[in-house]
Short mmCIF file of C-alpha atoms and ligand atoms in Angstrom, two decimals:
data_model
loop_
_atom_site.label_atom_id
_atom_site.label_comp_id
_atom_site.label_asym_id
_atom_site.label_seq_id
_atom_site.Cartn_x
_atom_site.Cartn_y
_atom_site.Cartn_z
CA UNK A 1 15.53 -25.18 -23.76
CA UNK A 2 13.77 -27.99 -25.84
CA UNK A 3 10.27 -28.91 -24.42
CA UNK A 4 9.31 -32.32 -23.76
CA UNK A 5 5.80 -31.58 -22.38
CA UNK A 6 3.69 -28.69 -22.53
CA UNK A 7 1.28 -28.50 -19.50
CA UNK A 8 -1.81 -25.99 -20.39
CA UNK A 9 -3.65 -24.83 -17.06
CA UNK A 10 -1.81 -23.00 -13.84
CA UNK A 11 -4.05 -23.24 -10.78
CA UNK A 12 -3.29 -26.14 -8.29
CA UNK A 13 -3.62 -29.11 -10.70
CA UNK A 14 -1.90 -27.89 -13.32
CA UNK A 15 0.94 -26.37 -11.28
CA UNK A 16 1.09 -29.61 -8.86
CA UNK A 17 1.38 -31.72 -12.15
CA UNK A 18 4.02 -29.60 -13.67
CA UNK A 19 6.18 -29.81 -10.52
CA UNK A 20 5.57 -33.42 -10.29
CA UNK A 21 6.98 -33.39 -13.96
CA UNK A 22 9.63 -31.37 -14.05
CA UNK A 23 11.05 -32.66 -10.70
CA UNK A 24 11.66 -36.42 -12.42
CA UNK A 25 13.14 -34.58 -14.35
CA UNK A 26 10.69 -33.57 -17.61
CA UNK A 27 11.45 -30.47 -19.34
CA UNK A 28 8.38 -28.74 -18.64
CA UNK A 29 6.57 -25.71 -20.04
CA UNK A 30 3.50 -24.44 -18.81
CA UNK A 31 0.71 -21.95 -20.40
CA UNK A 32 -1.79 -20.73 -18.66
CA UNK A 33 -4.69 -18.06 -19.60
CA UNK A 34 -4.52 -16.52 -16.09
CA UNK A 35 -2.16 -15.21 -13.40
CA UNK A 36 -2.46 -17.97 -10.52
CA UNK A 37 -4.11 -15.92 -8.40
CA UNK A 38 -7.33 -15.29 -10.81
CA UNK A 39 -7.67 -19.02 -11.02
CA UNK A 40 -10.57 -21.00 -8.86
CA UNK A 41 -7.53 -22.50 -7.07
CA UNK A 42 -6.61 -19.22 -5.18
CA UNK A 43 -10.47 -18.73 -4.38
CA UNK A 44 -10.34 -21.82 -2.98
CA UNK A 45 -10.81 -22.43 0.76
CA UNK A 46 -7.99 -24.69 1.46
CA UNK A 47 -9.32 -27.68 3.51
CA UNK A 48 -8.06 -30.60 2.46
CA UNK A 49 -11.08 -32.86 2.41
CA UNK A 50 -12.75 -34.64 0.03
CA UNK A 51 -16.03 -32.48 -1.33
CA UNK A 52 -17.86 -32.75 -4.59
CA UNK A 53 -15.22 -34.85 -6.34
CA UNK A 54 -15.54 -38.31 -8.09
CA UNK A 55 -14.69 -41.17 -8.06
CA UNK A 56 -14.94 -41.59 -4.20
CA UNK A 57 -13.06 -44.66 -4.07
CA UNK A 58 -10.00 -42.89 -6.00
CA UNK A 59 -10.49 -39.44 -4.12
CA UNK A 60 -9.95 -41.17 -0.49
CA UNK A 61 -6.36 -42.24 -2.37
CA UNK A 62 -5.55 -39.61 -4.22
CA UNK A 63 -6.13 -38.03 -0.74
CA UNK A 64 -4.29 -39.67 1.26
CA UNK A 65 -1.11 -39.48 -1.17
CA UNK A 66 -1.92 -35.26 -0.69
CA UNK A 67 -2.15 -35.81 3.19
CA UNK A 68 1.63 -37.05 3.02
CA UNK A 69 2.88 -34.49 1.03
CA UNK A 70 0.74 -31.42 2.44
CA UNK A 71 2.06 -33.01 6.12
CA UNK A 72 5.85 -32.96 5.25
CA UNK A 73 5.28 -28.99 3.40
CA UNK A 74 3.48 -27.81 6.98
CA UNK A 75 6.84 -28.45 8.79
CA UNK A 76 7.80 -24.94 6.47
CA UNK A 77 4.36 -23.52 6.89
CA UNK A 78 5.98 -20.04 6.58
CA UNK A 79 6.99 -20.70 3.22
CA UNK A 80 4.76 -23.26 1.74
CA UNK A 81 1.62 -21.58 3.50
CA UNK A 82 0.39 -25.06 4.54
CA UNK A 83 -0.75 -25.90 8.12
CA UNK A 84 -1.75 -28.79 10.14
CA UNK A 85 -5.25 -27.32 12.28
CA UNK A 86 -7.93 -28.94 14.35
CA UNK A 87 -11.44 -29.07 13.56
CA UNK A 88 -15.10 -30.39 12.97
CA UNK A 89 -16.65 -31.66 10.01
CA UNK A 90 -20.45 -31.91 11.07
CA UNK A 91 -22.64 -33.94 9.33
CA UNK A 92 -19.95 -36.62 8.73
CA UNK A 93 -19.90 -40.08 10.26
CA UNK A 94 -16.83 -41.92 10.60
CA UNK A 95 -18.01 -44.71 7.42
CA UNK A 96 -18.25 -41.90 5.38
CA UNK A 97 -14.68 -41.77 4.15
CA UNK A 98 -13.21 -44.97 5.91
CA UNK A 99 -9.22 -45.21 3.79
CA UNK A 100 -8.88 -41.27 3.79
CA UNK A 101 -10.17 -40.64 7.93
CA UNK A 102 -8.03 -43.06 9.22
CA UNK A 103 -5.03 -41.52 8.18
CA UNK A 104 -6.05 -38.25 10.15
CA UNK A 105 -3.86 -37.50 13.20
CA UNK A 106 -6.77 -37.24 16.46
CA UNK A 107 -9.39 -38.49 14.52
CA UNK A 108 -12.32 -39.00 16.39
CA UNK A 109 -16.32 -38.62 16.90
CA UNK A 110 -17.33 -34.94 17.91
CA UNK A 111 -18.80 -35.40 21.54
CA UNK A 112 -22.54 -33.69 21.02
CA UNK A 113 -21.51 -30.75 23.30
CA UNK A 114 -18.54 -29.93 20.96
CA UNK A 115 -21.22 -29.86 18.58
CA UNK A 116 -22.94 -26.82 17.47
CA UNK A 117 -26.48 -26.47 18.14
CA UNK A 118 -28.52 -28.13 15.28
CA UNK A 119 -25.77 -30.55 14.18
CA UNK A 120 -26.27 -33.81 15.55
CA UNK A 121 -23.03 -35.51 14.88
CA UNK A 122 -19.30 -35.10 13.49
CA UNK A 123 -15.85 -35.87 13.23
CA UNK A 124 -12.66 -33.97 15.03
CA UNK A 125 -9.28 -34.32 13.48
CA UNK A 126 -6.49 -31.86 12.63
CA UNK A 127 -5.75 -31.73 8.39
CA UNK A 128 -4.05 -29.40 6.42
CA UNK A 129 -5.24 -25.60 5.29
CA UNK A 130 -3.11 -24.24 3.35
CA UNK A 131 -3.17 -20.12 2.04
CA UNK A 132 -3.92 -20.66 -1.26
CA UNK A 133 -2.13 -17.53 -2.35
CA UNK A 134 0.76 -17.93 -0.68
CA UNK A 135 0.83 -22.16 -1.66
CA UNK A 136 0.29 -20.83 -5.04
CA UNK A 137 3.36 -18.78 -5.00
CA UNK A 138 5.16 -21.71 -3.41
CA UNK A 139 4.37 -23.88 -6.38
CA UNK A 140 5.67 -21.44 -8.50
CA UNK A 141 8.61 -21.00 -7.12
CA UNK A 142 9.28 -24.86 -6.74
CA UNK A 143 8.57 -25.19 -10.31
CA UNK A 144 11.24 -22.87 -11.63
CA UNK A 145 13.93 -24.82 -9.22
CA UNK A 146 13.07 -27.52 -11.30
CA UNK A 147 13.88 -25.51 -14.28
CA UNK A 148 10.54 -25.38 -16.07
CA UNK A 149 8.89 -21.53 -17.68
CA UNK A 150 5.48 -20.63 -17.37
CA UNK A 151 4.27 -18.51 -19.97
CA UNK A 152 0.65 -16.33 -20.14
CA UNK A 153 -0.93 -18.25 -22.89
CA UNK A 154 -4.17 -18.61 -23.85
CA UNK A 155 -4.94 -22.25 -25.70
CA UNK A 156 -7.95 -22.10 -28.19
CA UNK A 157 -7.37 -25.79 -29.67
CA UNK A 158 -5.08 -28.07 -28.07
CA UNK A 159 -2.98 -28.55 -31.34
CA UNK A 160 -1.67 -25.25 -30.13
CA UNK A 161 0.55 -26.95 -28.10
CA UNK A 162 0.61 -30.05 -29.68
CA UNK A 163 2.72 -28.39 -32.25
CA UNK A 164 5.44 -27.14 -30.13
CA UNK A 165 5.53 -30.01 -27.79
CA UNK A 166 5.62 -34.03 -27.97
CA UNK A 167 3.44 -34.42 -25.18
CA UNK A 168 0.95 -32.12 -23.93
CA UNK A 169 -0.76 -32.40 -20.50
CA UNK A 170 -4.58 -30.66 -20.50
CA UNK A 171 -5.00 -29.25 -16.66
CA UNK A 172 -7.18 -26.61 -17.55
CA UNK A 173 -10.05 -26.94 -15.13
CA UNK A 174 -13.39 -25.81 -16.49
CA UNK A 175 -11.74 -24.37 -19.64
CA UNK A 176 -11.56 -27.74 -20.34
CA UNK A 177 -15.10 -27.82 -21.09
CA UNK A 178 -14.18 -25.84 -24.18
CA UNK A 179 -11.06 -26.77 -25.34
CA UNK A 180 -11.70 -30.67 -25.76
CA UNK A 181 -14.66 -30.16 -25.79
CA UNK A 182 -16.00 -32.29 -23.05
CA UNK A 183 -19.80 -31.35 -21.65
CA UNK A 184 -19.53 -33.01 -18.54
CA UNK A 185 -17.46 -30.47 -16.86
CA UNK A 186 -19.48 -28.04 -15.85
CA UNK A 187 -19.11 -25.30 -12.81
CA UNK A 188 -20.59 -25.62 -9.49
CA UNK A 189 -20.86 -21.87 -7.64
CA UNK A 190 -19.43 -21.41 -4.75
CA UNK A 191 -19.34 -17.59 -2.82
CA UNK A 192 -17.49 -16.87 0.18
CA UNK A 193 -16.98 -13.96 2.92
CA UNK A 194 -13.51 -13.24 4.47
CA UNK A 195 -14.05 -11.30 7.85
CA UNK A 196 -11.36 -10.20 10.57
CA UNK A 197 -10.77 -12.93 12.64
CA UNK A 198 -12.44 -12.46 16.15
CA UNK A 199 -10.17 -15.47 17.82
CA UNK A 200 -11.06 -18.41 16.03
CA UNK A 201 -8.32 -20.88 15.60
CA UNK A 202 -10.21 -24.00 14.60
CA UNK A 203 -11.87 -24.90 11.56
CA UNK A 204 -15.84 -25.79 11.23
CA UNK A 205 -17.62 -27.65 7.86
CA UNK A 206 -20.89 -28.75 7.85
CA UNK A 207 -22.23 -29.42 4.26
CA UNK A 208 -25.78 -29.65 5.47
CA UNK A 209 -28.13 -27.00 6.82
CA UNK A 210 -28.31 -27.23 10.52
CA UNK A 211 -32.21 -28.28 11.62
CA UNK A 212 -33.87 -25.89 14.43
CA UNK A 213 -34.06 -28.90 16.53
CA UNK A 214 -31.66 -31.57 16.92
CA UNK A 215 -34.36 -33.91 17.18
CA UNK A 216 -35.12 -33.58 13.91
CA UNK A 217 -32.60 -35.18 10.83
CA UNK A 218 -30.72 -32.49 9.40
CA UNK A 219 -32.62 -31.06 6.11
CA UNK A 220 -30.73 -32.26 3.49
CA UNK A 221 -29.37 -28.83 1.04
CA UNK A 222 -27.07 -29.32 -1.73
CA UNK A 223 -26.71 -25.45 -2.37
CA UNK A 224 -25.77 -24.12 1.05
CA UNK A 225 -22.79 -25.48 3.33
CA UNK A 226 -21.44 -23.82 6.54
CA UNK A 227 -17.93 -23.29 6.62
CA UNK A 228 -15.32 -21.58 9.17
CA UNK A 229 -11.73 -21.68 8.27
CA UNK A 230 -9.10 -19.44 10.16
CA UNK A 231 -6.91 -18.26 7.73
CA UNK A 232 -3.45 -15.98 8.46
CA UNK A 233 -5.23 -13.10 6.70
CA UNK A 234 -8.71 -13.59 8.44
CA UNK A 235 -11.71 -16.19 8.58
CA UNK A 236 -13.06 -17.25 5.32
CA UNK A 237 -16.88 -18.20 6.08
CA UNK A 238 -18.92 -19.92 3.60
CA UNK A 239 -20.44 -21.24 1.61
CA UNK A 240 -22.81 -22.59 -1.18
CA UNK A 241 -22.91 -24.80 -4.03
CA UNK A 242 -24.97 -23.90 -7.18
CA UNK A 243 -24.84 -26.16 -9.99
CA UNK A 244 -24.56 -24.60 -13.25
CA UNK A 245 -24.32 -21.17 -12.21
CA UNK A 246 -21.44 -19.02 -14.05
CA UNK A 247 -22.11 -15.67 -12.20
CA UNK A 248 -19.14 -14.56 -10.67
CA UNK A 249 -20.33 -11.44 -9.12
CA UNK A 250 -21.09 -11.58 -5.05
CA UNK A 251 -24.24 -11.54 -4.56
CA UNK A 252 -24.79 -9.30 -1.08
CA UNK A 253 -28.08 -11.34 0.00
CA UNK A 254 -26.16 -14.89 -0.13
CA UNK A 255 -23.18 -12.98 1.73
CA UNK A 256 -25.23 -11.99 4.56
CA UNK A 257 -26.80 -15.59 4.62
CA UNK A 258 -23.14 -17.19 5.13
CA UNK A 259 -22.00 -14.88 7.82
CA UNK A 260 -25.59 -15.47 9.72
CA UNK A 261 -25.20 -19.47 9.29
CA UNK A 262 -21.55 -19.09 10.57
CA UNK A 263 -22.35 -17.08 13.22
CA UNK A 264 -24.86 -19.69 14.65
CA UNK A 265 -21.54 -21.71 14.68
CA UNK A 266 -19.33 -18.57 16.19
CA UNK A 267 -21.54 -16.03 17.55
CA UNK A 268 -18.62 -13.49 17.44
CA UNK A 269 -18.74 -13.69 13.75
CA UNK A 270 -22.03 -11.70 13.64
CA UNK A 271 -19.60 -8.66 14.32
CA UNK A 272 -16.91 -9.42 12.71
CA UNK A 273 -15.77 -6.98 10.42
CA UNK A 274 -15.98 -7.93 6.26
CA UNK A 275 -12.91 -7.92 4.49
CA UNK A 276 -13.67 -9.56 1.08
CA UNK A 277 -15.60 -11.58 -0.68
CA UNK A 278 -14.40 -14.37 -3.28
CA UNK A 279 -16.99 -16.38 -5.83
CA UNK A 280 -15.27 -19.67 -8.15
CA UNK A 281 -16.76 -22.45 -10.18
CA UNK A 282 -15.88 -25.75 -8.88
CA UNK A 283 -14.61 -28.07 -12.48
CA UNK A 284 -17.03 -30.74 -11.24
CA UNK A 285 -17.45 -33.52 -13.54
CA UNK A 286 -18.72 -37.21 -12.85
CA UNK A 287 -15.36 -38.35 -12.78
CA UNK A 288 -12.19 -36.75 -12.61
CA UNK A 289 -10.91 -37.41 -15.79
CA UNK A 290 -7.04 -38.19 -16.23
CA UNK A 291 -6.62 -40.33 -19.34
CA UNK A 292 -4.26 -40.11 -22.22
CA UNK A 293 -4.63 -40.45 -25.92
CA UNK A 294 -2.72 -39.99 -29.23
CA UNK A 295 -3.32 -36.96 -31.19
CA UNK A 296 -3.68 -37.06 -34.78
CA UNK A 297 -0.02 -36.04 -35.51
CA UNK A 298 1.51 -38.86 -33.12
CA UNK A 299 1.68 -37.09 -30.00
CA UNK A 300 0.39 -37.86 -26.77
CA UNK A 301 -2.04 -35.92 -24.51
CA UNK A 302 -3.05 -36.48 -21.20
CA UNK A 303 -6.29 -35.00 -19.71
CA UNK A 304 -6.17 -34.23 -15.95
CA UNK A 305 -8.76 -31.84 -15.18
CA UNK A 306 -12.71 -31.98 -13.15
CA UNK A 307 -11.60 -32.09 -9.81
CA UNK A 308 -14.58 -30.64 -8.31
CA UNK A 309 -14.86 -29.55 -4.52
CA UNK A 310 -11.70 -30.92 -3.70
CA UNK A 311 -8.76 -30.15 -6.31
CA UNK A 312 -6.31 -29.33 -3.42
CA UNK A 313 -7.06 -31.93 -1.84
CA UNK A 314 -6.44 -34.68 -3.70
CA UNK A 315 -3.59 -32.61 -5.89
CA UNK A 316 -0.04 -34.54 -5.43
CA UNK A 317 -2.45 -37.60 -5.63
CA UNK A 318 -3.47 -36.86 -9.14
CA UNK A 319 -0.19 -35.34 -10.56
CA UNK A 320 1.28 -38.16 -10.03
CA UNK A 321 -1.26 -40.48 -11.78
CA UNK A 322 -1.48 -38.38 -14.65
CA UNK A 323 2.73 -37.73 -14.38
CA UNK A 324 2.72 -41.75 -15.04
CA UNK A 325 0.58 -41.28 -18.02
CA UNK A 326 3.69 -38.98 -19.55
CA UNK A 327 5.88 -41.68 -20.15
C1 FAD B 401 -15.63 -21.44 -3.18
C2 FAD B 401 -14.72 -22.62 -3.39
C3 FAD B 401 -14.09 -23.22 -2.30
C4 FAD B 401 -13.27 -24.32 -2.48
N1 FAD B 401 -12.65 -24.86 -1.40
C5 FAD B 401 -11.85 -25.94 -1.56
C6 FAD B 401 -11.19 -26.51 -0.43
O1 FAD B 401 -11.31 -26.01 0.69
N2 FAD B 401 -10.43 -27.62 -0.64
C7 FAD B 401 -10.28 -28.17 -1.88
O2 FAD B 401 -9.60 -29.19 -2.00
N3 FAD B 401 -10.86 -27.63 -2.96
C8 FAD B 401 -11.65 -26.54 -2.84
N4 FAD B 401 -12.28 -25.99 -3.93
C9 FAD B 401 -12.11 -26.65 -5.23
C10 FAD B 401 -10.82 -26.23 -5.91
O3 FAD B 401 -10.74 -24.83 -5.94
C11 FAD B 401 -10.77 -26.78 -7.34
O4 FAD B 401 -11.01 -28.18 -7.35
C12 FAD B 401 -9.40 -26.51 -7.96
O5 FAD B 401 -9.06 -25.16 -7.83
C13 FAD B 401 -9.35 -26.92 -9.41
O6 FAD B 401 -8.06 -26.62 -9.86
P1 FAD B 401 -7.70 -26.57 -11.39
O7 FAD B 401 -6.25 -26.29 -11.48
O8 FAD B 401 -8.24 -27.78 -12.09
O9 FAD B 401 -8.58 -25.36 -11.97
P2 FAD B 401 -8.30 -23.78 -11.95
O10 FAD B 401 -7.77 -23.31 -10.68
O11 FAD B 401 -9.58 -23.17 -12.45
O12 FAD B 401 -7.18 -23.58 -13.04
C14 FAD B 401 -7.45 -23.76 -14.42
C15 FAD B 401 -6.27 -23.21 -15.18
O13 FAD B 401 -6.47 -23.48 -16.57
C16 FAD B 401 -6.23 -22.29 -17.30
N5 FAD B 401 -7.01 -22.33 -18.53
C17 FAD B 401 -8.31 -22.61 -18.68
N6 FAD B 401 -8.64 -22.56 -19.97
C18 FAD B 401 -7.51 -22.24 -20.65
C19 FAD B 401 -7.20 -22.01 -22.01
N7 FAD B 401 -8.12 -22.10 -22.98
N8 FAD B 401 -5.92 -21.68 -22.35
C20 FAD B 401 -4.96 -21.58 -21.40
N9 FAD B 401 -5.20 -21.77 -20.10
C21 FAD B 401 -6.47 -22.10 -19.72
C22 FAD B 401 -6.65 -21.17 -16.36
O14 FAD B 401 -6.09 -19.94 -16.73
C23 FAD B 401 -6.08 -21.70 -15.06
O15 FAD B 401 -4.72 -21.39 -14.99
C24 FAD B 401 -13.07 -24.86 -3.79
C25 FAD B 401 -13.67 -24.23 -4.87
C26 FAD B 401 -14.47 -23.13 -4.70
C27 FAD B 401 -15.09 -22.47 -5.89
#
C-alpha cells in the first residue's frame, strides 16, 4: 500500500486524527514510539471537559464538535467504552465556559446542599467518560477498518517520515518538544489513585482546594484538584497538577493526600480498597498548536500536538482541523 500521510504519535490525538484521515479516505500510516496503552492518553481520566488547554475560545469548539461524536459512540458504550454520566464540577460558574455548557444535556447550577462541604458553588450536567483503555482499543480497531497500519516506530527527526511519505502529520504530544523542537510544550504532572468502587456512580471535579469554611472564598491551588470518576474497573480519584515536573514514579505521600481530599467528597472512599496508581504529563503548551508548513524537500507537515488537560476532550474537534490542513 502506497502512503499518502504518515501520522507520528498514537495516543488519542494522534489516533483520533488518523481515523479522521483515513476514513475520507487518506491512506494512512501511523508510527508511534509506544504501545497505546503506555501513552498519557490511557492514564488519562476520561472526562470530557475542558482543563488546562488553550486557546479557550477554540477549546469550547473543538469541544463541542467531541461532545457530538463522543454522544453518538456512548449509544455502543460496550464497545467504544464511552458513557454519558451525571455529575458536579465545583468551583465552576455557569460564564465560565458559556458555547461548550450549553450544549450539556441537564445542565444546571449545583443547589448548595448537593454541594460538598467547603465548595461553595457548581455545575450538574451528564458528559461523556470514556475507559481510556478500552476507547483506545476502539480507535484502533476503527482505524484498521479504514485500512490504515500502525507500526512501533520511534521518530528522531521528522525527515524520518518525511522521506517515506508526502505529507506527514506530527501528533506526538510532549515528544514533540523534542522532535521539532518546540520549548513551549512542556509537561504538567498529574498522579492518580484507582480504588474499588464503594457505590459511586456519579462523577465529582473540583479544580480548587475546598476552604474549611464555606464562608470563606475557596483558596485558590493550581497543583492540587479533587477528582471522583466511576470508572467500569473502579474509581479513579485524583488529582494534581505540577508544572514542569517529569517524575513519573507515584509518590505514596501525594497518593494518600488524593484519597483524603476525595474522601471529604465520598466518605466511603477513606476505605476503599487501592487498586493502582497512574502518573502522566499533560503536553500543555500556550496554545494548542495545529499548523502546517512545507518541509525543505516539498512536503507538507502538519503539527497537531499540546493539548494539555483536555486532549480527549476536545479530540474529534482537533482531528478534524488539522485533517483540513492535509489537503
Ligand atoms: C493525570 C491525567 C489526567 C487526565 N485526565 C484527562 C481527562 O479526564 N480528560 C481529558 O480530556 N484529558 C485528560 N488528560 C489530558 C490528556 O491525557 C492529554 O491531553 C492527551 O492524552 C494528549 O494526547 P496526545 O495524543 O497528544 O499525547 P500522548 O498520549 O502522550 O501520545 C503521544 C504519542 O506520541 C508518540 N511519540 C512521542 N514522541 C515520539 C517519537 N519521537 N517518535 C515516535 N512516536 C513518538 C508516543 O509514543 C505516543 O504514542 C489527563 C492527563 C493526565 C496526565
Amino acid at each position: 500500500m502506497r502512503t499518502d500521510v504518515i501520522v507520528v504519535g498514537g495516543g488519542v490525538i494522534g489516533l483520533t486524527t488518523a481515523v479522521v484521515l483515513a476514513e475520507r479516505g487518506v491512506r494512512v500510516r501511523l508510527w508511534t514510539r509506544d504501545e497505546a496503552e503506555d501513552t498519557t492518553s490511557a492514564v488519562a481520566g476520561g472526562l470530557c471537559w475542558p482543563y488546562r488547554s488553550e486557546p479557550r475560545e477554540l477549546v469550547e469548539g473543538w469541544a463541542v464538535r467531541s461532545l457530538r461524536v463522543y454522544e453518538a459512540l456512548a449509544n455502543d458504550s460496550a464497545t467504544t467504552g464511552v458513557r454519558l454520566v451525571p455529575g458536579t464540577m465545583a468551583d465552576t460558574p455557569l460564564s465560565a465556559f458559556p458555547h461548550w455548557s450549553a450544549q450539556l444535556p441537564g445542565l444546571r447550577e449545583a443547589r448548595p446542599d448537593e454541594l460538598p462541604e467547603g465548595f461553595g458553588q457548581g455545575l450538574r450536567a451528564t458528559v461523556p467518560l470514556l475507559d481510556m483503555p478500552v476507547y483506545l482499543r476502539y480507535l484502533h480497531g476503527r482505524l484498521a477498518r479504514a485500512g490504515a497500519r500502525v507500526e512501533r516506530r520511534t521518530v528522531a527527526d521528522l525527515r524520518e517520515p518525511a522521506a517515506e511519505a508526502g505529507v506527514v502529520v506530527n501528533c506526538a504530544g510532549l515528544g514533540a518538544r523534542e522532535l521539532v523542537p518546540d520549548r513551549a510544550v512542556r509537561p504538567v504532572r498529574g498522579q492518580l489513585v484507582l480504588v474499588e468502587n464503594p457505590g459511586i456512580d456519579a462523577w465529582f471535579v473540583a479544580t480548587e482546594s475546598p476552604t474549611e469554611s464555606p464562608a470563606t472564598p475557596p483558596a485558590k491551588s493550581s497543583t492540587e484538584t479533587t477528582y471522583v470518576l466511576p470508572q467500569p474497573y473502579g474509581v479513579v480519584l485524583g488529582g494534581t497538577a505540577h508544572d514542569d515536573a517529569w517524575d513519573l514514579t507515584p509518590d505514596p505521600a501525594t497518593a494518600e493526600a488524593i484519597v483524603k481530599r476525595c474522601s471529604r467528597v465520598h466518605p466511603a472512599l477513606a476505605g476503599a480498597r487501592v487498586i493502582g496508581h497512574r502518573v502522566g504529563l499533560r503536553p500543555v503548551r500556550d496554545a494548542v498548536r495545529i499548523e502546517r508548513e512545507r518541509t525543505e524537500g516539498g512536503g507538507l507537515l502538519v503539527h497537531h500536538y499540546g493539548h494539555g488537560g483536555a486532549g480527549v476532550t476536545v479530540a474529534w474537534g482537533c482531528a478534524q482541523a488539522a485533517a483540513d490542513l492535509v489537503s
